[in-house]
XYZ file of N, CA and C in Angstrom:
873
model
N 23.024 47.386 55.391
C 22.334 47.493 54.091
C 22.774 48.763 53.369
N 23.015 48.674 52.069
C 23.461 49.820 51.288
C 22.375 50.891 51.252
N 22.804 52.149 51.194
C 21.822 53.225 51.126
C 21.265 53.346 49.706
N 20.219 54.147 49.565
C 19.517 54.254 48.287
C 20.408 54.795 47.176
N 21.259 55.753 47.496
C 22.120 56.352 46.485
C 23.078 55.330 45.895
N 23.687 54.493 46.747
C 24.634 53.481 46.268
C 23.930 52.450 45.383
N 22.734 52.000 45.820
C 21.997 51.009 45.031
C 21.590 51.587 43.680
N 21.147 52.839 43.669
C 20.740 53.481 42.424
C 21.923 53.618 41.465
N 23.107 53.930 41.988
C 24.308 54.032 41.152
C 24.672 52.680 40.550
N 24.526 51.627 41.322
C 24.822 50.279 40.819
C 23.830 49.888 39.724
N 22.546 50.233 39.916
C 21.539 49.929 38.891
C 21.880 50.643 37.592
N 22.237 51.926 37.691
C 22.606 52.701 36.493
C 23.820 52.087 35.794
N 24.804 51.650 36.582
C 26.015 51.042 36.021
C 25.705 49.738 35.301
N 24.858 48.901 35.927
C 24.521 47.610 35.309
C 23.708 47.808 34.040
N 22.801 48.781 34.022
C 22.013 49.071 32.823
C 22.929 49.495 31.667
N 23.911 50.340 31.971
C 24.862 50.769 30.935
C 25.664 49.590 30.398
N 26.115 48.718 31.312
C 26.872 47.532 30.904
C 26.016 46.613 30.038
N 24.749 46.449 30.404
C 23.848 45.589 29.643
C 23.638 46.128 28.229
N 23.547 47.440 28.099
C 23.395 48.035 26.762
C 24.628 47.768 25.900
N 25.816 47.827 26.526
C 27.057 47.562 25.795
C 27.114 46.102 25.347
N 26.791 45.175 26.252
C 26.852 43.748 25.906
C 25.830 43.396 24.832
N 24.661 44.025 24.861
C 23.663 43.797 23.812
C 24.189 44.255 22.450
N 24.801 45.454 22.450
C 25.340 45.997 21.194
C 26.466 45.114 20.661
N 27.352 44.648 21.544
C 28.460 43.793 21.111
C 27.951 42.460 20.583
N 26.890 41.947 21.192
C 26.297 40.694 20.713
C 25.761 40.872 19.292
N 25.073 41.981 19.044
C 24.514 42.229 17.715
C 25.605 42.429 16.668
N 26.676 43.124 17.036
C 27.798 43.336 16.107
C 28.468 42.001 15.768
N 28.699 41.183 16.801
C 29.329 39.875 16.585
C 28.447 38.974 15.729
N 27.133 39.059 15.920
C 26.215 38.245 15.115
C 26.313 38.614 13.637
N 26.402 39.930 13.362
C 26.526 40.377 11.970
C 27.859 39.930 11.368
N 28.936 40.082 12.128
C 30.254 39.672 11.634
C 30.354 38.161 11.499
N 29.704 37.437 12.403
C 29.754 35.978 12.362
C 29.165 35.449 11.063
N 28.092 36.061 10.616
C 27.446 35.599 9.385
C 28.408 35.674 8.203
N 29.115 36.784 8.088
C 30.074 36.934 6.983
C 31.248 35.978 7.150
N 31.770 35.871 8.378
C 32.913 34.982 8.623
C 32.537 33.528 8.389
N 31.315 33.161 8.773
C 30.863 31.787 8.576
C 30.717 31.462 7.094
N 30.210 32.407 6.331
C 30.094 32.192 4.885
C 31.469 31.987 4.242
N 32.454 32.750 4.699
C 33.798 32.638 4.117
C 34.409 31.267 4.391
N 34.267 30.780 5.627
C 34.895 29.499 5.961
C 34.137 28.335 5.323
N 32.803 28.451 5.215
C 32.016 27.396 4.570
C 32.378 27.288 3.088
N 32.636 28.422 2.454
C 33.038 28.411 1.047
C 34.472 27.934 0.868
N 35.316 28.166 1.857
C 36.726 27.791 1.748
C 36.941 26.291 1.960
N 36.187 25.689 2.866
C 36.433 24.296 3.243
C 36.424 23.316 2.068
N 35.409 23.314 1.212
C 35.419 22.352 0.094
C 36.617 22.530 -0.834
N 36.967 23.773 -1.112
C 38.109 24.035 -1.990
C 39.392 23.521 -1.367
N 39.579 23.821 -0.075
C 40.790 23.381 0.609
C 40.870 21.864 0.687
N 39.743 21.227 1.015
C 39.744 19.771 1.142
C 39.995 19.085 -0.197
N 39.394 19.615 -1.267
C 39.567 18.986 -2.583
C 40.989 19.193 -3.091
N 41.534 20.380 -2.859
C 42.906 20.641 -3.291
C 43.877 19.738 -2.560
N 43.651 19.559 -1.263
C 44.520 18.673 -0.472
C 44.392 17.227 -0.938
N 43.161 16.796 -1.258
C 42.945 15.428 -1.733
C 43.668 15.176 -3.052
N 43.558 16.119 -3.971
C 44.241 15.977 -5.264
C 45.747 15.954 -5.071
N 46.236 16.837 -4.210
C 47.669 16.906 -3.959
C 48.190 15.597 -3.375
N 47.462 15.049 -2.400
C 47.874 13.789 -1.787
C 47.883 12.662 -2.812
N 46.876 12.650 -3.685
C 46.778 11.607 -4.697
C 47.928 11.693 -5.697
N 48.181 12.913 -6.174
C 49.246 13.105 -7.165
C 50.609 12.833 -6.544
N 50.792 13.295 -5.308
C 52.084 13.103 -4.637
C 52.354 11.638 -4.377
N 51.315 10.904 -4.007
C 51.496 9.491 -3.682
C 51.881 8.676 -4.901
N 51.396 9.102 -6.065
C 51.681 8.342 -7.285
C 52.867 8.891 -8.061
N 53.535 9.860 -7.487
C 54.659 10.466 -8.193
C 55.972 9.864 -7.723
N 56.824 9.608 -8.679
C 58.135 9.062 -8.310
C 58.975 10.092 -7.576
N 58.691 11.377 -7.846
C 59.492 12.419 -7.215
C 58.881 12.977 -5.959
N 57.874 12.275 -5.409
C 57.203 12.808 -4.225
C 58.166 12.963 -3.063
N 59.143 12.053 -2.997
C 60.093 12.110 -1.888
C 60.976 13.345 -1.952
N 61.008 13.992 -3.117
C 61.855 15.180 -3.270
C 61.148 16.475 -2.885
N 59.878 16.398 -2.482
C 59.157 17.599 -2.055
C 59.801 18.122 -0.776
N 60.308 19.342 -0.829
C 61.073 19.879 0.292
C 60.222 20.026 1.542
N 58.924 20.299 1.376
C 58.053 20.519 2.532
C 57.568 19.218 3.163
N 57.932 18.082 2.559
C 57.540 16.785 3.107
C 58.714 16.064 3.763
N 59.881 16.672 3.737
C 61.075 16.026 4.289
C 61.024 15.994 5.812
N 61.134 14.802 6.354
C 61.132 14.630 7.802
C 62.559 14.527 8.311
N 62.834 15.217 9.412
C 64.149 15.164 10.028
C 64.009 15.213 11.540
N 65.096 14.978 12.216
C 65.058 15.002 13.675
C 64.620 16.385 14.158
N 63.642 16.371 15.059
C 63.050 17.629 15.516
C 63.896 18.225 16.643
N 64.546 19.326 16.317
C 65.319 20.071 17.315
C 64.803 21.509 17.471
N 64.347 22.069 16.356
C 63.846 23.447 16.363
C 62.400 23.452 15.860
N 61.540 24.069 16.646
C 60.105 24.022 16.362
C 59.550 25.444 16.246
N 58.712 25.656 15.241
C 57.980 26.915 15.086
C 56.513 26.638 15.365
N 55.954 27.350 16.342
C 54.546 27.184 16.695
C 53.791 28.459 16.311
N 52.655 28.279 15.642
C 51.839 29.418 15.190
C 50.507 29.391 15.931
N 50.400 30.079 17.085
C 49.109 30.168 17.781
C 48.258 31.279 17.177
N 47.010 30.974 16.864
C 46.107 31.936 16.221
C 45.030 32.349 17.216
N 45.056 33.608 17.619
C 44.061 34.146 18.538
C 43.385 35.347 17.894
N 42.695 36.142 18.710
C 42.033 37.351 18.211
C 42.825 38.580 18.631
N 42.403 39.731 18.128
C 43.004 40.997 18.541
C 42.328 41.559 19.783
N 41.083 41.158 20.022
C 40.298 41.716 21.123
C 39.851 40.617 22.069
N 39.473 41.036 23.263
C 39.002 40.098 24.272
C 37.484 40.039 24.311
N 36.940 39.804 25.516
C 35.495 39.691 25.731
C 34.870 38.612 24.857
N 35.567 37.481 24.739
C 35.041 36.359 23.957
C 35.204 35.050 24.725
N 34.998 35.138 26.035
C 35.062 33.941 26.859
C 36.466 33.365 26.936
N 36.537 32.030 26.837
C 37.825 31.338 26.949
C 38.488 31.131 25.595
N 38.031 31.848 24.584
C 38.533 31.662 23.219
C 40.060 31.798 23.151
N 40.590 32.895 23.663
C 42.033 33.141 23.575
C 42.823 32.317 24.591
N 42.298 32.220 25.801
C 43.027 31.488 26.841
C 43.171 30.009 26.481
N 42.188 29.448 25.772
C 42.291 28.038 25.363
C 43.459 27.825 24.406
N 43.693 28.792 23.511
C 44.810 28.686 22.574
C 46.145 28.799 23.312
N 46.227 29.741 24.252
C 47.459 29.903 25.027
C 47.758 28.628 25.814
N 46.724 28.074 26.444
C 46.898 26.834 27.221
C 47.310 25.670 26.315
N 46.664 25.562 25.154
C 46.990 24.468 24.230
C 48.422 24.589 23.715
N 48.870 25.819 23.466
C 50.243 26.036 22.997
C 51.244 25.639 24.070
N 50.998 26.073 25.301
C 51.889 25.713 26.410
C 51.877 24.213 26.668
N 50.701 23.587 26.518
C 50.612 22.134 26.707
C 51.404 21.399 25.633
N 51.331 21.864 24.396
C 52.085 21.240 23.307
C 53.586 21.361 23.548
N 54.008 22.511 24.054
C 55.438 22.708 24.335
C 55.898 21.746 25.420
N 55.079 21.581 26.462
C 55.459 20.692 27.565
C 55.430 19.221 27.166
N 54.399 18.826 26.433
C 54.181 17.407 26.163
C 54.906 16.903 24.923
N 55.013 17.748 23.882
C 55.589 17.285 22.621
C 56.989 17.820 22.348
N 57.262 19.027 22.817
C 58.510 19.687 22.423
C 59.382 20.058 23.614
N 59.304 19.255 24.649
C 60.124 19.515 25.831
C 61.613 19.429 25.470
N 62.354 20.472 25.788
C 63.786 20.490 25.519
C 64.141 20.937 24.109
N 63.145 21.249 23.278
C 63.417 21.714 21.918
C 63.591 23.234 21.905
N 64.175 23.726 20.846
C 64.297 25.174 20.651
C 62.989 25.703 20.062
N 62.275 26.506 20.847
C 60.927 26.929 20.478
C 60.944 28.355 19.935
N 60.256 28.546 18.804
C 60.010 29.876 18.241
C 58.503 30.044 18.084
N 57.983 31.192 18.498
C 56.551 31.465 18.421
C 56.299 32.514 17.338
N 55.385 32.200 16.432
C 54.937 33.152 15.422
C 53.452 33.429 15.690
N 53.129 34.432 16.500
C 51.734 34.672 16.870
C 50.953 35.350 15.746
N 49.730 34.893 15.540
C 48.788 35.555 14.645
C 47.623 36.016 15.513
N 47.530 37.322 15.731
C 46.540 37.855 16.653
C 47.232 38.551 17.818
N 46.714 39.694 18.212
C 47.360 40.520 19.227
C 47.399 39.836 20.595
N 46.385 39.051 20.917
C 46.330 38.420 22.235
C 47.435 37.379 22.417
N 47.723 36.618 21.378
C 48.818 35.635 21.490
C 50.162 36.349 21.546
N 50.292 37.453 20.807
C 51.528 38.231 20.861
C 51.768 38.770 22.269
N 50.736 39.324 22.886
C 50.870 39.870 24.231
C 51.170 38.788 25.253
N 50.632 37.579 25.029
C 50.853 36.490 25.983
C 52.273 35.953 25.912
N 52.823 35.815 24.695
C 54.122 35.155 24.544
C 55.307 36.118 24.521
N 55.035 37.417 24.445
C 56.156 38.351 24.498
C 56.749 38.422 25.907
N 56.019 37.916 26.889
C 56.500 37.904 28.270
C 57.312 36.648 28.579
N 57.390 35.721 27.620
C 58.113 34.469 27.844
C 59.534 34.574 27.300
N 60.290 33.506 27.499
C 61.676 33.466 27.028
C 61.810 32.873 25.631
N 60.701 32.495 25.013
C 60.762 31.909 23.683
C 61.104 32.988 22.644
N 61.747 32.548 21.573
C 62.011 33.463 20.455
C 60.681 33.844 19.821
N 60.470 35.146 19.626
C 59.180 35.634 19.142
C 59.339 36.321 17.794
N 58.521 35.902 16.827
C 58.463 36.564 15.519
C 57.273 37.522 15.555
N 57.553 38.814 15.588
C 56.492 39.804 15.820
C 56.090 40.572 14.554
N 56.271 39.962 13.396
C 55.999 40.668 12.144
C 54.565 40.504 11.653
N 53.863 39.467 12.111
C 52.593 39.121 11.470
C 51.412 39.065 12.437
N 51.580 39.504 13.670
C 50.488 39.332 14.632
C 49.283 40.220 14.322
N 49.428 41.196 13.428
C 48.313 42.080 13.101
C 47.501 41.647 11.894
N 47.458 40.351 11.592
C 46.770 39.879 10.380
C 45.279 40.200 10.386
N 44.664 40.273 11.579
C 43.216 40.481 11.638
C 42.829 41.948 11.467
N 43.816 42.836 11.435
C 43.501 44.240 11.192
C 43.016 44.445 9.756
N 43.530 43.641 8.841
C 43.107 43.692 7.438
C 43.185 42.278 6.886
N 42.234 41.444 7.299
C 42.289 40.022 6.983
C 42.057 39.767 5.502
N 43.057 39.159 4.870
C 42.961 38.770 3.467
C 43.987 37.675 3.209
N 43.823 37.007 2.077
C 44.753 35.925 1.742
C 46.174 36.455 1.564
N 46.326 37.632 0.975
C 47.654 38.198 0.744
C 48.403 38.433 2.058
N 47.682 38.881 3.076
C 48.320 39.131 4.369
C 48.735 37.817 5.025
N 47.840 36.831 5.013
C 48.138 35.534 5.632
C 49.231 34.810 4.859
N 49.262 34.997 3.544
C 50.263 34.326 2.703
C 51.676 34.689 3.128
N 51.896 35.934 3.544
C 53.232 36.352 3.971
C 53.689 35.571 5.197
N 52.781 35.380 6.137
C 53.122 34.597 7.338
C 53.392 33.142 6.971
N 52.575 32.591 6.059
C 52.775 31.204 5.636
C 54.109 31.042 4.913
N 54.449 31.992 4.062
C 55.722 31.926 3.338
C 56.905 32.010 4.290
N 56.789 32.808 5.344
C 57.863 32.896 6.338
C 58.116 31.530 6.971
N 57.031 30.845 7.367
C 57.169 29.522 7.983
C 57.704 28.504 6.985
N 57.209 28.551 5.741
C 57.634 27.590 4.725
C 59.096 27.797 4.352
N 59.512 29.042 4.195
C 60.913 29.315 3.857
C 61.846 28.922 5.001
N 61.383 29.151 6.233
C 62.192 28.756 7.387
C 62.370 27.255 7.465
N 61.302 26.512 7.148
C 61.393 25.047 7.161
C 62.300 24.561 6.041
N 62.146 25.137 4.863
C 62.958 24.720 3.721
C 64.438 25.014 3.950
N 64.729 26.111 4.649
C 66.120 26.494 4.911
C 66.725 25.749 6.089
N 65.910 24.974 6.804
C 66.409 24.229 7.953
C 66.401 25.009 9.254
N 65.776 26.198 9.245
C 65.684 26.969 10.487
C 64.732 26.311 11.470
N 63.756 25.581 10.956
C 62.792 24.858 11.794
C 62.647 23.443 11.261
N 62.549 22.495 12.182
C 62.383 21.096 11.799
C 60.915 20.687 11.779
N 60.085 21.478 12.453
C 58.643 21.205 12.465
C 57.891 22.511 12.692
N 56.759 22.638 12.016
C 55.897 23.812 12.183
C 54.518 23.319 12.592
N 53.959 23.907 13.660
C 52.679 23.469 14.204
C 51.707 24.640 14.290
N 50.467 24.396 13.894
C 49.399 25.386 14.012
C 48.536 25.072 15.227
N 48.173 26.116 15.977
C 47.237 25.968 17.104
C 46.120 26.983 16.889
N 44.903 26.495 16.694
C 43.799 27.410 16.379
C 42.469 26.806 16.813
N 41.433 27.630 16.814
C 40.073 27.179 17.126
C 39.345 26.838 15.832
N 38.881 25.608 15.720
C 38.085 25.207 14.564
C 36.615 25.534 14.829
N 35.972 26.175 13.881
C 34.571 26.574 14.039
C 33.664 25.372 13.784
N 32.871 25.033 14.800
C 31.879 23.968 14.653
C 30.483 24.564 14.569
N 30.120 25.372 15.558
C 28.877 26.140 15.515
C 29.049 27.365 16.404
N 27.973 28.130 16.574
C 28.080 29.387 17.314
C 28.587 29.168 18.740
N 28.150 28.097 19.360
C 28.480 27.876 20.773
C 29.684 26.963 20.973
N 30.197 26.363 19.907
C 31.255 25.360 20.061
C 32.444 25.669 19.158
N 33.609 25.752 19.763
C 34.867 25.897 19.028
C 35.820 24.812 19.520
N 36.446 24.123 18.592
C 37.319 22.998 18.935
C 38.773 23.418 18.744
N 39.558 23.331 19.807
C 40.972 23.692 19.723
C 41.728 22.601 18.968
N 42.438 22.999 17.917
C 43.197 22.064 17.092
C 44.686 22.365 17.201
N 45.474 21.333 17.466
C 46.933 21.432 17.409
C 47.373 20.565 16.240
N 47.712 21.220 15.135
C 47.858 20.532 13.848
C 49.268 20.707 13.293
N 49.866 19.614 12.866
C 51.191 19.698 12.242
C 51.058 20.285 10.842
N 51.757 21.372 10.627
C 51.725 22.055 9.329
C 52.851 21.558 8.425
N 54.053 21.533 8.963
C 55.228 21.030 8.252
C 56.054 20.163 9.203
N 56.638 19.055 8.719
C 56.527 18.525 7.359
C 55.114 18.058 7.054
N 54.771 18.036 5.778
C 53.423 17.664 5.361
C 53.092 16.270 5.858
N 51.934 16.169 6.506
C 51.482 14.874 7.009
C 50.216 14.499 6.272
N 50.249 13.392 5.567
C 49.085 12.970 4.791
C 48.055 12.340 5.700
N 46.817 12.864 5.618
C 45.694 12.307 6.361
C 44.626 11.894 5.357
N 44.388 10.601 5.248
C 43.446 10.093 4.260
C 42.021 10.192 4.770
N 41.146 10.762 3.963
C 39.723 10.789 4.263
C 39.042 9.676 3.478
N 37.732 9.454 3.726
C 37.005 8.408 3.013
C 36.984 8.690 1.508
N 36.840 9.976 1.179
C 36.796 10.353 -0.242
C 38.129 10.074 -0.911
N 39.228 10.325 -0.179
C 40.544 10.090 -0.764
C 40.792 8.606 -0.959
N 40.305 7.794 -0.012
C 40.496 6.347 -0.132
C 39.764 5.822 -1.365
N 38.548 6.349 -1.623
C 37.761 5.907 -2.770
C 38.427 6.279 -4.081
N 39.096 7.444 -4.085
C 39.696 7.927 -5.337
C 41.212 7.732 -5.359
N 41.685 6.825 -4.518
C 43.142 6.652 -4.399
C 43.761 6.152 -5.694
N 42.932 5.452 -6.505
C 43.480 4.883 -7.730
C 43.249 5.788 -8.941
N 42.726 7.001 -8.711
C 42.459 7.899 -9.835
C 43.758 8.300 -10.523
N 43.762 8.216 -11.829
C 44.952 8.579 -12.590
C 44.677 9.900 -13.306
N 45.337 10.980 -12.841
C 45.132 12.295 -13.431
C 46.042 12.491 -14.646
N 45.522 13.134 -15.663
C 46.329 13.556 -16.806
C 46.754 14.989 -16.535
N 48.032 15.209 -16.381
C 48.538 16.505 -15.920
C 49.350 17.184 -17.009
N 49.110 18.480 -17.146
C 49.879 19.305 -18.075
C 50.390 20.529 -17.330
N 51.653 20.950 -17.514
C 52.608 20.408 -18.484
C 53.282 19.126 -18.011
N 53.457 18.937 -16.672
C 54.068 17.705 -16.197
C 53.672 17.507 -14.736
N 53.787 16.258 -14.274
C 53.439 15.937 -12.897
C 54.357 16.670 -11.924
N 55.640 16.710 -12.209
C 56.596 17.354 -11.307
C 56.331 18.855 -11.196
N 56.012 19.474 -12.333
C 55.740 20.917 -12.321
C 54.473 21.223 -11.526
N 53.445 20.390 -11.726
C 52.190 20.600 -11.005
C 52.410 20.493 -9.500
N 53.173 19.491 -9.093
C 53.454 19.321 -7.659
C 54.227 20.516 -7.129
N 55.193 20.964 -7.912
C 56.010 22.100 -7.488
C 55.163 23.361 -7.287
N 54.161 23.548 -8.138
C 53.291 24.718 -8.029
C 52.157 24.502 -7.032
N 51.677 23.270 -6.949
C 50.499 22.977 -6.135
C 50.813 22.916 -4.650
N 51.971 22.371 -4.294
C 52.311 22.208 -2.875
C 52.358 23.542 -2.134
N 53.110 24.535 -2.583
C 53.121 25.811 -1.854
C 51.739 26.457 -1.760
N 50.966 26.380 -2.857
C 49.627 26.955 -2.845
C 48.736 26.265 -1.822
N 48.809 24.935 -1.794
C 48.008 24.169 -0.847
C 48.367 24.510 0.598
N 49.658 24.661 0.876
C 50.095 24.972 2.240
C 49.630 26.366 2.672
N 49.719 27.323 1.757
C 49.262 28.689 2.093
C 47.760 28.706 2.344
N 47.030 27.948 1.563
C 45.581 27.878 1.755
C 45.249 27.195 3.076
N 46.084 26.236 3.462
C 45.875 25.558 4.741
C 45.977 26.544 5.905
N 46.970 27.431 5.845
C 47.114 28.448 6.897
C 45.952 29.434 6.836
N 45.579 29.843 5.634
C 44.470 30.785 5.469
C 43.168 30.190 6.010
N 42.956 28.904 5.768
C 41.769 28.223 6.280
C 41.771 28.228 7.805
N 42.924 27.981 8.421
C 43.005 28.002 9.890
C 42.686 29.390 10.439
N 43.156 30.435 9.745
C 42.878 31.803 10.179
C 41.389 32.111 10.045
N 40.767 31.665 8.946
C 39.323 31.885 8.775
C 38.519 31.112 9.811
N 38.959 29.902 10.126
C 38.295 29.121 11.175
C 38.352 29.880 12.497
N 39.522 30.426 12.806
C 39.697 31.174 14.050
C 38.847 32.437 14.061
N 38.769 33.100 12.914
C 37.990 34.336 12.823
C 36.503 34.074 13.075
N 35.969 33.031 12.453
C 34.565 32.684 12.670
C 34.335 32.229 14.117
N 35.276 31.478 14.654
C 35.157 31.016 16.043
C 35.162 32.179 17.024
N 35.989 33.186 16.726
C 36.053 34.361 17.609
C 34.700 35.047 17.719
N 34.065 35.287 16.579
C 32.781 35.984 16.601
C 31.700 35.123 17.251
N 31.762 33.810 17.032
C 30.815 32.922 17.698
C 31.004 32.921 19.203
N 32.266 32.879 19.641
C 32.560 32.885 21.075
C 32.145 34.209 21.711
N 32.411 35.322 21.015
C 32.036 36.632 21.571
C 30.526 36.794 21.620
N 29.850 36.333 20.596
C 28.394 36.419 20.584
C 27.805 35.632 21.758
N 28.305 34.433 21.993
C 27.825 33.619 23.110
C 28.144 34.262 24.449
N 29.376 34.772 24.584
C 29.791 35.393 25.845
C 28.963 36.645 26.152
N 28.719 37.458 25.133
C 27.938 38.681 25.344
C 26.464 38.364 25.625
N 25.955 37.293 25.033
C 24.583 36.871 25.317
C 24.449 36.461 26.780
N 25.410 35.682 27.274
C 25.393 35.274 28.682
C 25.577 36.473 29.601
N 26.437 37.414 29.202
C 26.654 38.607 30.016
C 25.388 39.447 30.099
N 24.657 39.539 28.995
C 23.398 40.290 28.993
C 22.379 39.629 29.915
N 22.299 38.295 29.862
C 21.378 37.572 30.751
C 21.761 37.773 32.213
N 23.058 37.689 32.517
C 23.506 37.876 33.899
C 23.218 39.288 34.394
N 23.383 40.274 33.488
C 23.079 41.658 33.866
C 21.593 41.804 34.183
N 20.742 41.131 33.417
C 19.302 41.168 33.690
C 18.962 40.589 35.049
N 19.608 39.449 35.380
C 19.379 38.836 36.694
C 19.865 39.751 37.814
N 21.014 40.375 37.598
C 21.556 41.281 38.613
C 20.656 42.500 38.805
N 20.085 42.988 37.696
C 19.170 44.129 37.792
C 17.938 43.796 38.633
N 17.411 42.589 38.472
C 16.261 42.178 39.286
C 16.600 42.224 40.765
N 17.770 41.698 41.118
C 18.184 41.687 42.515
C 18.396 43.102 43.049
N 19.030 43.950 42.227
C 19.306 45.320 42.678
C 18.014 46.129 42.837
N 17.077 45.945 41.919
C 15.813 46.672 42.031
C 15.008 46.208 43.236
N 15.079 44.904 43.506
C 14.422 44.395 44.707
C 15.076 44.976 45.962
N 16.401 45.026 45.948
C 17.122 45.620 47.071
C 16.788 47.102 47.222
N 16.691 47.786 46.075
C 16.350 49.221 46.108
C 14.975 49.447 46.735
N 13.993 48.627 46.310
C 12.636 48.772 46.856
C 12.592 48.452 48.349
N 13.343 47.410 48.758
C 13.364 47.078 50.180
C 14.030 48.171 51.003
N 15.138 48.700 50.476
C 15.832 49.781 51.187
C 14.948 51.017 51.288
N 14.272 51.317 50.187
C 13.378 52.488 50.170
C 12.228 52.294 51.158
N 11.661 51.069 51.177
C 10.550 50.807 52.094
C 11.012 50.870 53.546
N 12.221 50.372 53.790
C 12.751 50.429 55.157
C 12.970 51.872 55.598
N 13.452 52.720 54.670
C 13.661 54.132 55.013
C 12.338 54.825 55.311
N 11.301 54.507 54.508
C 9.983 55.105 54.737
C 9.416 54.656 56.086
N 9.573 53.359 56.360
C 9.081 52.830 57.635
C 9.782 53.507 58.811
N 11.098 53.686 58.711
C 11.838 54.354 59.785
C 11.353 55.791 59.996
N 11.076 56.486 58.880
C 10.584 57.853 58.992
C 9.221 57.892 59.684
N 8.344 56.939 59.326
C 7.016 56.884 59.966
C 7.151 56.609 61.460
N 8.029 55.670 61.807
C 8.236 55.344 63.222
C 8.753 56.553 63.994
N 9.661 57.306 63.357
C 10.187 58.494 64.025
C 9.091 59.546 64.225
N 8.218 59.705 63.211
C 7.118 60.670 63.333
C 6.145 60.252 64.436
N 5.805 58.955 64.445
C 4.874 58.438 65.479
C 5.485 58.605 66.862
N 6.778 58.284 66.987
C 7.439 58.399 68.286
C 7.476 59.844 68.733
N 7.738 60.765 67.796
C 7.736 62.193 68.143
C 6.372 62.683 68.562
N 5.309 62.199 67.877
C 3.945 62.613 68.253
C 3.575 62.089 69.618
N 3.956 60.821 69.885
C 3.679 60.261 71.214
C 4.412 61.010 72.308
N 5.619 61.434 71.996
C 6.399 62.180 73.004
C 5.734 63.516 73.313
N 5.194 64.172 72.260
C 4.531 65.468 72.463
C 3.247 65.308 73.276
N 2.486 64.258 73.005
C 1.260 63.998 73.779
C 1.578 63.704 75.239
N 2.635 62.963 75.467
C 3.022 62.628 76.844
C 3.467 63.847 77.634
N 4.113 64.809 76.926
C 4.556 65.999 77.637
C 3.410 66.951 77.948
């Protein structure tokens, strides 16, 4: 059985850890609220812009000339895994790493793979591999804004347009609620049209466009793609804070349970020491009486 000093040191250590996990939970809760508001406000805009773009592109004679929609044989692939800069958020980051590796094995086996990590954890994970690594944009979460994310999106779009990559894929956590994040492996380029119920209902809508349909498509497509990447980054950001809040809440509960066990152990050890001292005193008194 551990002595009193060791048990007391463990209790002090667990109490300190519990205070840290409580503080991190509260910080994540505050950040989650702001991140959740940003993604909730972004989703309708992104979805409506994509719906309009799909509708206009489908009815345009020049839709086939959109450079970002051109499909070709996939030989070179750019994968954009989106993680966080910090840990202590459960399986949030490891799920993205696993999903990226699974996509490489199942979909892109034998292809030339390039990784463009967004987030320090994905950068640290893939810099140890043999894949080509683009290390210019992994610090996006240090100063998260559309302008910062736009640079990474433009790099991927220009690479696809120039033929450096035949396909670009996003891997990120979609925010569902505080306790649930859904890992998404989504084709970014070439553009893949996904019809929603709203798009099907408005498929026959005829838009009056100024100055021209071709010009609108030319301006709208790049903007829509950049917003798509920005939306994925915001989804990941909100998911990170939700995952960390949940993980720190569980850690605080576990620390509380551990404290109960340690305090019980401390009391038992203390009582055993007192009992031993009493027995020694009684034995010494009996020895003196016998002599």
